[in-house]
mmCIF file of N, CA and C in Angstrom:
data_model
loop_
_atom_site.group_PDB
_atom_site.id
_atom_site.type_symbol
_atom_site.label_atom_id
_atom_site.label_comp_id
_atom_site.label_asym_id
_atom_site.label_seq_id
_atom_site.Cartn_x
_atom_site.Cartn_y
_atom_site.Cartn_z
ATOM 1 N N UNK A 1 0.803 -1.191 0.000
ATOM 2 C CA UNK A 1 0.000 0.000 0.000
ATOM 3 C C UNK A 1 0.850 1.262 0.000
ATOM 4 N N UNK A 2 1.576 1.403 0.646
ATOM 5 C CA UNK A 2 2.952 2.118 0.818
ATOM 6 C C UNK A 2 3.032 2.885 -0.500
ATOM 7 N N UNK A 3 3.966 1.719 -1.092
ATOM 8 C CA UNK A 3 4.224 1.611 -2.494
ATOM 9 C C UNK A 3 3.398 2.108 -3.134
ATOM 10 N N UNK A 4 2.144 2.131 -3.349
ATOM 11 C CA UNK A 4 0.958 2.569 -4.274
ATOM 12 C C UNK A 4 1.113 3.978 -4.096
ATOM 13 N N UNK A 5 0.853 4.237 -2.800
ATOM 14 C CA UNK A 5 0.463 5.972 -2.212
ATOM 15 C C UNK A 5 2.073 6.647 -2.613
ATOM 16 N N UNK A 6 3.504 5.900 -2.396
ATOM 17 C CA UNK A 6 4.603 6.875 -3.162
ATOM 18 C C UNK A 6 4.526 7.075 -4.955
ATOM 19 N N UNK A 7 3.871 6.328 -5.361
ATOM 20 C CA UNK A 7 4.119 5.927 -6.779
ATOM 21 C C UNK A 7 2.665 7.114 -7.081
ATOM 22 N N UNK A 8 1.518 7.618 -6.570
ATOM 23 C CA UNK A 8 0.678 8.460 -6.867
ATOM 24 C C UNK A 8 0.842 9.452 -6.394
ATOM 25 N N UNK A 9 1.847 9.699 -5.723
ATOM 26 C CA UNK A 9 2.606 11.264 -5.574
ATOM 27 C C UNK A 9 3.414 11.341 -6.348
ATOM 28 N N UNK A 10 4.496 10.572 -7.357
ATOM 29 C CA UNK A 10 5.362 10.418 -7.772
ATOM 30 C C UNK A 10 4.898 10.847 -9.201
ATOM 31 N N UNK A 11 3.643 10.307 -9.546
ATOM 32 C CA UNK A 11 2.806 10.394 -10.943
ATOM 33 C C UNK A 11 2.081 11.975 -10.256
ATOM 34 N N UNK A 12 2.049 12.272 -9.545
ATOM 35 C CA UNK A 12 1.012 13.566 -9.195
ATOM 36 C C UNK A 12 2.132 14.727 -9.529
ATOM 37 N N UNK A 13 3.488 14.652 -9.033
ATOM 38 C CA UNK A 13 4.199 15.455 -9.012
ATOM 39 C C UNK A 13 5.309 15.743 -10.581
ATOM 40 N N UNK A 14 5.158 14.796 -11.678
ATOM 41 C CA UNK A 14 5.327 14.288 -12.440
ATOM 42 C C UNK A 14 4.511 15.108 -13.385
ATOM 43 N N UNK A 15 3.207 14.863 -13.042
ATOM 44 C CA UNK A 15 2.070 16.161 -13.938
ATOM 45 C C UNK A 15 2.060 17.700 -13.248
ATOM 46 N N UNK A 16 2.041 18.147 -12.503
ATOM 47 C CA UNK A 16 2.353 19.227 -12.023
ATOM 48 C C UNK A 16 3.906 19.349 -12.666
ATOM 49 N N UNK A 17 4.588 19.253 -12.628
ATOM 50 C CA UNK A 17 6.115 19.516 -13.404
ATOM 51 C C UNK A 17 5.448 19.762 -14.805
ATOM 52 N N UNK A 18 4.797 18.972 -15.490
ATOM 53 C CA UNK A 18 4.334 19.101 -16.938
ATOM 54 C C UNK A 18 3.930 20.159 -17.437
ATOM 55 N N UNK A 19 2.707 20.639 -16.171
ATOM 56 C CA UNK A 19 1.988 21.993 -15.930
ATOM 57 C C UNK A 19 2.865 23.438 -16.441
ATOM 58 N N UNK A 20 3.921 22.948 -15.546
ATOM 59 C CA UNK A 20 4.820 24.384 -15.189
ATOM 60 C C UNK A 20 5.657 24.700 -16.319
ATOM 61 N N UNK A 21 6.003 24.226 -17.175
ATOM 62 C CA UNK A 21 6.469 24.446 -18.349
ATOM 63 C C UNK A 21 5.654 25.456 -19.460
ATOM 64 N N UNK A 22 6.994 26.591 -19.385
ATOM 65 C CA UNK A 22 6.224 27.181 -20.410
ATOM 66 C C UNK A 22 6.585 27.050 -21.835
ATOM 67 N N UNK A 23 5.763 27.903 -22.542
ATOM 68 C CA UNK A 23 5.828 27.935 -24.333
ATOM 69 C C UNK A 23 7.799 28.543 -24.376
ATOM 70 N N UNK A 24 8.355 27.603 -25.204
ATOM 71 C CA UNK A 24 8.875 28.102 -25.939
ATOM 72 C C UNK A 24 8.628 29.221 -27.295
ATOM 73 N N UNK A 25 9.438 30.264 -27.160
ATOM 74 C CA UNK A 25 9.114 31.586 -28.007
ATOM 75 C C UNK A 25 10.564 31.087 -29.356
ATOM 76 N N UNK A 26 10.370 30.691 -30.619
ATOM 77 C CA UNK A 26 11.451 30.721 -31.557
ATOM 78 C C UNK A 26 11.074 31.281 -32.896
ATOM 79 N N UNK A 27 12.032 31.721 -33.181
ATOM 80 C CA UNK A 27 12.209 32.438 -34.704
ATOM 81 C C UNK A 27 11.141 31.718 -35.661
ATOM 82 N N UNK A 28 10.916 32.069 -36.341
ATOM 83 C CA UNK A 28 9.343 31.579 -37.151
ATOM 84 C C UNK A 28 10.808 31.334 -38.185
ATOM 85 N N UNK A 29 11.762 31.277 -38.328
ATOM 86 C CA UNK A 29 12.310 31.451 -39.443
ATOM 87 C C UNK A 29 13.840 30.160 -39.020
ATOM 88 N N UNK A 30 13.716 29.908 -38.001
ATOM 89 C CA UNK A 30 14.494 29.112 -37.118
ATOM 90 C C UNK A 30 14.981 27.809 -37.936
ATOM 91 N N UNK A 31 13.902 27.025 -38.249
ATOM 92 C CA UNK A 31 14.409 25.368 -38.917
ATOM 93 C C UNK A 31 14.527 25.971 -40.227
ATOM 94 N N UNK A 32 14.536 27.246 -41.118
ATOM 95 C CA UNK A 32 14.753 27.095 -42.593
ATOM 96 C C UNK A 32 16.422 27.647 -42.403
ATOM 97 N N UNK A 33 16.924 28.094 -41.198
ATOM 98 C CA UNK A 33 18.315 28.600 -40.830
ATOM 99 C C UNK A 33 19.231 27.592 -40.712
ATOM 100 N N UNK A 34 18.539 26.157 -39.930
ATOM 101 C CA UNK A 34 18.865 24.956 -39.931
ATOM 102 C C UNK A 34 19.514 24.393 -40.436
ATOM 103 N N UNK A 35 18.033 24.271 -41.721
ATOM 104 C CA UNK A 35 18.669 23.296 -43.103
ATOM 105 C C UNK A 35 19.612 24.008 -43.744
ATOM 106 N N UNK A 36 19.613 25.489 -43.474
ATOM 107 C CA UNK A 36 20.547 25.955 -44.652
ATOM 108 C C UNK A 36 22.120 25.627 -44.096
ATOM 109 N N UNK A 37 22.360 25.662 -42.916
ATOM 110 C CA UNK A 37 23.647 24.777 -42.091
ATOM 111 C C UNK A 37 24.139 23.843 -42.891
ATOM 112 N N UNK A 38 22.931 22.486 -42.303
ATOM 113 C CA UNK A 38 22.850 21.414 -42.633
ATOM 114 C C UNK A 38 23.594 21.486 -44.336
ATOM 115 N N UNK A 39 23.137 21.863 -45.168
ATOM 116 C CA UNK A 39 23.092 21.613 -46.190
ATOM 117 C C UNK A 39 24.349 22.266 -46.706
ATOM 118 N N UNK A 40 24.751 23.486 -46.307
ATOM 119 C CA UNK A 40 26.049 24.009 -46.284
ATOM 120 C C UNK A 40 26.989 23.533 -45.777
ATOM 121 N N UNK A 41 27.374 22.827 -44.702
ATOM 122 C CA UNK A 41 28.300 22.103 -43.937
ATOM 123 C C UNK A 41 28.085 20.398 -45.210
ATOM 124 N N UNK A 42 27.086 19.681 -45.335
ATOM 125 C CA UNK A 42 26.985 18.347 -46.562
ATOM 126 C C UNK A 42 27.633 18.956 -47.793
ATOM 127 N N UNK A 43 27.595 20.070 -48.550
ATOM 128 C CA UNK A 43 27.969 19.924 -49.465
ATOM 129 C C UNK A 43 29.766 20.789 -49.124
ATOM 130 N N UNK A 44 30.199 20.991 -48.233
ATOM 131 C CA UNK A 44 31.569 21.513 -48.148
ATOM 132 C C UNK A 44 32.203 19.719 -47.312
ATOM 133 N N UNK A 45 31.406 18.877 -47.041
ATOM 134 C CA UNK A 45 31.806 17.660 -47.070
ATOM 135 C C UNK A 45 32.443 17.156 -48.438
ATOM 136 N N UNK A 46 31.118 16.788 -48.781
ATOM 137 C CA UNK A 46 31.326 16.337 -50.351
ATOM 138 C C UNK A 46 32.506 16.635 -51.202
ATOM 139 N N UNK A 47 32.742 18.331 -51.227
ATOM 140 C CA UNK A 47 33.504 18.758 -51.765
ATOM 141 C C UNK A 47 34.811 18.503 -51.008
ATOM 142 N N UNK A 48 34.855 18.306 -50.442
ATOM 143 C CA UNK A 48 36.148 17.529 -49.540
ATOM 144 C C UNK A 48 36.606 16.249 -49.905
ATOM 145 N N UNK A 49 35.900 15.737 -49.838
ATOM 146 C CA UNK A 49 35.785 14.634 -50.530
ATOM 147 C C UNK A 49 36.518 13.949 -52.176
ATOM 148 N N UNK A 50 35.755 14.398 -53.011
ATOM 149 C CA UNK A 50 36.025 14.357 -53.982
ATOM 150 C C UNK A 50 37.247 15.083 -54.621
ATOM 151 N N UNK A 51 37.689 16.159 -53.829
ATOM 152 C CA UNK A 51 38.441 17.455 -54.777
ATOM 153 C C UNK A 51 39.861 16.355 -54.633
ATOM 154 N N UNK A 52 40.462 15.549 -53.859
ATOM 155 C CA UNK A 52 41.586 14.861 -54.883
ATOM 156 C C UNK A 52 41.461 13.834 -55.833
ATOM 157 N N UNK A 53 40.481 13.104 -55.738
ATOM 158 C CA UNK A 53 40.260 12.813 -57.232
ATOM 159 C C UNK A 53 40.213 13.183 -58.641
ATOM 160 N N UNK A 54 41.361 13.859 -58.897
ATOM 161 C CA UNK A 54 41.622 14.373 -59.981
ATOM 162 C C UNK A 54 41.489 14.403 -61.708
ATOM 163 N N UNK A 55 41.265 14.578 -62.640
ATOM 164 C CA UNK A 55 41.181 13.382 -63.626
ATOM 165 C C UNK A 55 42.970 13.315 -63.708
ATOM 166 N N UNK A 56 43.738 13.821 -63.574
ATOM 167 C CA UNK A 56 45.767 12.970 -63.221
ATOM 168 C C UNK A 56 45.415 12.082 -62.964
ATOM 169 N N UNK A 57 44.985 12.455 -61.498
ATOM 170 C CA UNK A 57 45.168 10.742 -60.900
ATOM 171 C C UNK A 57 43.854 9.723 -61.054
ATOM 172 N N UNK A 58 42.684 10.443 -61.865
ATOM 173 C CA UNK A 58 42.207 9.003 -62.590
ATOM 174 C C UNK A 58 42.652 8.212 -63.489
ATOM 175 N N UNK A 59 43.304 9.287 -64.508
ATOM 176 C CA UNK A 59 44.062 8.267 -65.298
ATOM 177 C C UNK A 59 45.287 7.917 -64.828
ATOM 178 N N UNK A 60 46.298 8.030 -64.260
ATOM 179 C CA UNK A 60 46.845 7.583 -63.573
ATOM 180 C C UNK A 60 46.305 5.835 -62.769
ATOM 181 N N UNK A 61 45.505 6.041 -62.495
ATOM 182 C CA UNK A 61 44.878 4.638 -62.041
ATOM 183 C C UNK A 61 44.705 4.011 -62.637
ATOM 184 N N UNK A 62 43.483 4.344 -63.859
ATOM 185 C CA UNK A 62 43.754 3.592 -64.979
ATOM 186 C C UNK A 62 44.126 3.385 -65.648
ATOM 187 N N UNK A 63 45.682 3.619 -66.072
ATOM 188 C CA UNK A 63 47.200 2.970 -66.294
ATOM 189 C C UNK A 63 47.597 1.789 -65.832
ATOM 190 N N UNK A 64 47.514 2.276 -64.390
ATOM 191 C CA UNK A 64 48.316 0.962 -63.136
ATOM 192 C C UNK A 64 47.338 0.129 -63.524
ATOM 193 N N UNK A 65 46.064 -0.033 -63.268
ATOM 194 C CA UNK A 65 45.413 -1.338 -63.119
ATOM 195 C C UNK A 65 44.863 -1.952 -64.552
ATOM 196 N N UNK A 66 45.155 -1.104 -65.776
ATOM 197 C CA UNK A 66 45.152 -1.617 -67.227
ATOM 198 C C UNK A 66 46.841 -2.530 -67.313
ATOM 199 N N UNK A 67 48.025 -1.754 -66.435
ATOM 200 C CA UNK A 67 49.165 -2.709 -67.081
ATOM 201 C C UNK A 67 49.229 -3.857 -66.214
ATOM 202 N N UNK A 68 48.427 -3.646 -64.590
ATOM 203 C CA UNK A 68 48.500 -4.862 -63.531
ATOM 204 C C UNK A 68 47.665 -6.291 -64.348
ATOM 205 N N UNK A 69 46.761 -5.453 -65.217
ATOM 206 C CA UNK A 69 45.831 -6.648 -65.765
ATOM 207 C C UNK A 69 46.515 -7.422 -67.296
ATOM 208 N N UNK A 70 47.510 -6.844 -67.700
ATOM 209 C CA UNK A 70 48.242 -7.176 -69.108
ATOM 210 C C UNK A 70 49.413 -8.256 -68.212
ATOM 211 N N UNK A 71 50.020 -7.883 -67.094
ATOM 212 C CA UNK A 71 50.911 -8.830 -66.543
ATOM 213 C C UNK A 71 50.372 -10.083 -66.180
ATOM 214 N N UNK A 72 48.839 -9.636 -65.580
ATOM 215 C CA UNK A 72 49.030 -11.100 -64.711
ATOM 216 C C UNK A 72 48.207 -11.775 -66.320
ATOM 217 N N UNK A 73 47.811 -11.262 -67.268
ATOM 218 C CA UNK A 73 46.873 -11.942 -68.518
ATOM 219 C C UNK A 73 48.177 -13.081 -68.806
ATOM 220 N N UNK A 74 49.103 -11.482 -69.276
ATOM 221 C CA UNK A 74 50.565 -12.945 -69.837
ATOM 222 C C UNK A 74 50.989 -13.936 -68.673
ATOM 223 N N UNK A 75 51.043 -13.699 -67.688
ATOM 224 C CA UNK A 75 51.660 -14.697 -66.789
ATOM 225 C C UNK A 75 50.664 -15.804 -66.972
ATOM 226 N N UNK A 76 49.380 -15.588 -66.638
ATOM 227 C CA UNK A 76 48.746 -16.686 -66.858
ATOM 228 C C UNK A 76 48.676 -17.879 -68.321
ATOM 229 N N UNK A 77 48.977 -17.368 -69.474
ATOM 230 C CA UNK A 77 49.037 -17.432 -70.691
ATOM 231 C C UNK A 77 50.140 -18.587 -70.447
ATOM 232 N N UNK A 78 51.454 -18.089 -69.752
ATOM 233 C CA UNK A 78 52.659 -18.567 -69.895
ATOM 234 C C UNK A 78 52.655 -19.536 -69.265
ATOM 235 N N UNK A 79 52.229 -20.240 -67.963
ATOM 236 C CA UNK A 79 51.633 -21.395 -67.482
ATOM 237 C C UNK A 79 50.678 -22.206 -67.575
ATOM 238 N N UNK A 80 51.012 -23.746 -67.780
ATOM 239 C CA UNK A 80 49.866 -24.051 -67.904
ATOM 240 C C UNK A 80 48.923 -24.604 -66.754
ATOM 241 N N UNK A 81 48.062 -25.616 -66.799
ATOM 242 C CA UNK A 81 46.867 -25.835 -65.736
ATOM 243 C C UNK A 81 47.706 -27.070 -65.012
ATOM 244 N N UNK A 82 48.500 -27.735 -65.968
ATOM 245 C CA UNK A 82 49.327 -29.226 -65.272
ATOM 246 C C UNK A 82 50.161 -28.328 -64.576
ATOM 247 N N UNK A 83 50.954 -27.422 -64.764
ATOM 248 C CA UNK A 83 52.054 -26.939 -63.931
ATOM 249 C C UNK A 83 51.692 -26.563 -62.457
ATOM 250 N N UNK A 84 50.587 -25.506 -62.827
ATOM 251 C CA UNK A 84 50.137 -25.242 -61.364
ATOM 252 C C UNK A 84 49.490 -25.878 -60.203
ATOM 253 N N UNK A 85 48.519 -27.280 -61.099
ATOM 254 C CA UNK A 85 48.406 -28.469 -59.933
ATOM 255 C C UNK A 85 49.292 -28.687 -59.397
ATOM 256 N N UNK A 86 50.380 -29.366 -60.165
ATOM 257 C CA UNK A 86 51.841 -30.108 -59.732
ATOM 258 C C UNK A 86 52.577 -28.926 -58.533
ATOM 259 N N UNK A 87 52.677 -27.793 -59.320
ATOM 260 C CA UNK A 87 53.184 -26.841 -58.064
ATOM 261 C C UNK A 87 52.272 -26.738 -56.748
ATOM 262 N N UNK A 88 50.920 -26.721 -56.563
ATOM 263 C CA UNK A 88 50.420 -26.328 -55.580
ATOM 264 C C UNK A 88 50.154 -27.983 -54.863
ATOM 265 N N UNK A 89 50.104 -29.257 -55.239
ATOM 266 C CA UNK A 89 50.147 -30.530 -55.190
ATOM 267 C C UNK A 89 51.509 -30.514 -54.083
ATOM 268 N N UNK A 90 52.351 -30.081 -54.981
ATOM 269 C CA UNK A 90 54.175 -30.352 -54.329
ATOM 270 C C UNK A 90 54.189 -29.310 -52.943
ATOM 271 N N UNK A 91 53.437 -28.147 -52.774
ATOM 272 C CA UNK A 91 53.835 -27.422 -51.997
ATOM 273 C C UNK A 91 52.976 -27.625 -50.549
ATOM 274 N N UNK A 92 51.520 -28.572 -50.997
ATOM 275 C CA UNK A 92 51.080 -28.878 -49.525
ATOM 276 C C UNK A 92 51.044 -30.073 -49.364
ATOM 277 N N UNK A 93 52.014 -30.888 -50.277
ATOM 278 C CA UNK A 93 52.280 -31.912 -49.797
ATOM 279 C C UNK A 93 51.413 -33.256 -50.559
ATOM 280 N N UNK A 94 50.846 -32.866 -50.998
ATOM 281 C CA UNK A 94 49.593 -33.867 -51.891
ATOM 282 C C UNK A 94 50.162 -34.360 -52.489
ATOM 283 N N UNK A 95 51.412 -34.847 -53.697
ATOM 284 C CA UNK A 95 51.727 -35.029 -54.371
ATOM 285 C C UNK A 95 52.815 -37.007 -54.275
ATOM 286 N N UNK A 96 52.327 -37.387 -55.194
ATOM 287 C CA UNK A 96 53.386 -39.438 -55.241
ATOM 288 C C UNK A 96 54.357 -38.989 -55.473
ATOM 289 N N UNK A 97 55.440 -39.315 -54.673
ATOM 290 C CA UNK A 97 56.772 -39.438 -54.797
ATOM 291 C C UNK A 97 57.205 -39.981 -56.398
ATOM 292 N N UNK A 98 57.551 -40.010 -56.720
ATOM 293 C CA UNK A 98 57.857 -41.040 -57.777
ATOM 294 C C UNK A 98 58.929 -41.739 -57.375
ATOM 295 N N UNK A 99 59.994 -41.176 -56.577
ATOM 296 C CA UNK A 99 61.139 -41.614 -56.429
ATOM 297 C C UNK A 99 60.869 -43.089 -55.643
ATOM 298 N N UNK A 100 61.494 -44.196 -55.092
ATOM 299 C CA UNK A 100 61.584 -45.566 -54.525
ATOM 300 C C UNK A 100 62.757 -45.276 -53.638
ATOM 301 N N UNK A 101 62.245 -45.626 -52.742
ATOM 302 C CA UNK A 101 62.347 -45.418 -51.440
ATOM 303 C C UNK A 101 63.160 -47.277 -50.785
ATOM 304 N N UNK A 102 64.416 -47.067 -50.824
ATOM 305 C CA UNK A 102 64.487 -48.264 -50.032
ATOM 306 C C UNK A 102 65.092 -48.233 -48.733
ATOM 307 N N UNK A 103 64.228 -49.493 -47.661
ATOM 308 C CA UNK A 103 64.315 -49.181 -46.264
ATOM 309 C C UNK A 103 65.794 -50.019 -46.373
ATOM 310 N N UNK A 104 66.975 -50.330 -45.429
ATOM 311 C CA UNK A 104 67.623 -51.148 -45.114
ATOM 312 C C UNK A 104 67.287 -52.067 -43.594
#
């Protein structure tokens, strides 16, 4: 019962606090000041952003990763599919001896 009668002063005093609050008074012009922030601070992001991406150093990039793709084309060209089993076979071990093995 206790409990009940603190918890309905607790809710009584709870709405009276609610009461006492007054109107906020703001600029009728306030949230269009806002967005214009907002939107000024996003696009000086952006532009942060992007401004070293250059077209230099786009093409520049796409140089490197046009000649990275001509190396590994020929490398692959230059090996064949038996070699690289046998190599990756030999290197974890998968691979028949061929050699004969004698115990004494």
């Amino acid at each position: 019962m206790k409990s009940d009668l603190d918890m309905d002063k607790k809710v009584k005093e709870t709405f009276d606090s609610v009461e006492s609050i007054e109107e906020v008074k703001v600029s009728p012009f306030f949230k269009e000041k806002v967005m214009q922030q907002i939107r000024n601070a996003s696009e000086e992001v952006q532009e942060a952003t992007w401004s070293w991406f250059t077209p230099k150093l786009q093409l520049a990039t796409l140089v490197c990763v046009v000649v990275l793709n001509v190396i590994a084309f020929n490398n692959l060209q230059e090996s064949t599919y038996n070699e690289n089993v046998n190599s990756f076979a030999e290197s974890y071990g998968l691979s028949i001896s061929e050699e004969t093995v004698l115990l004494n």
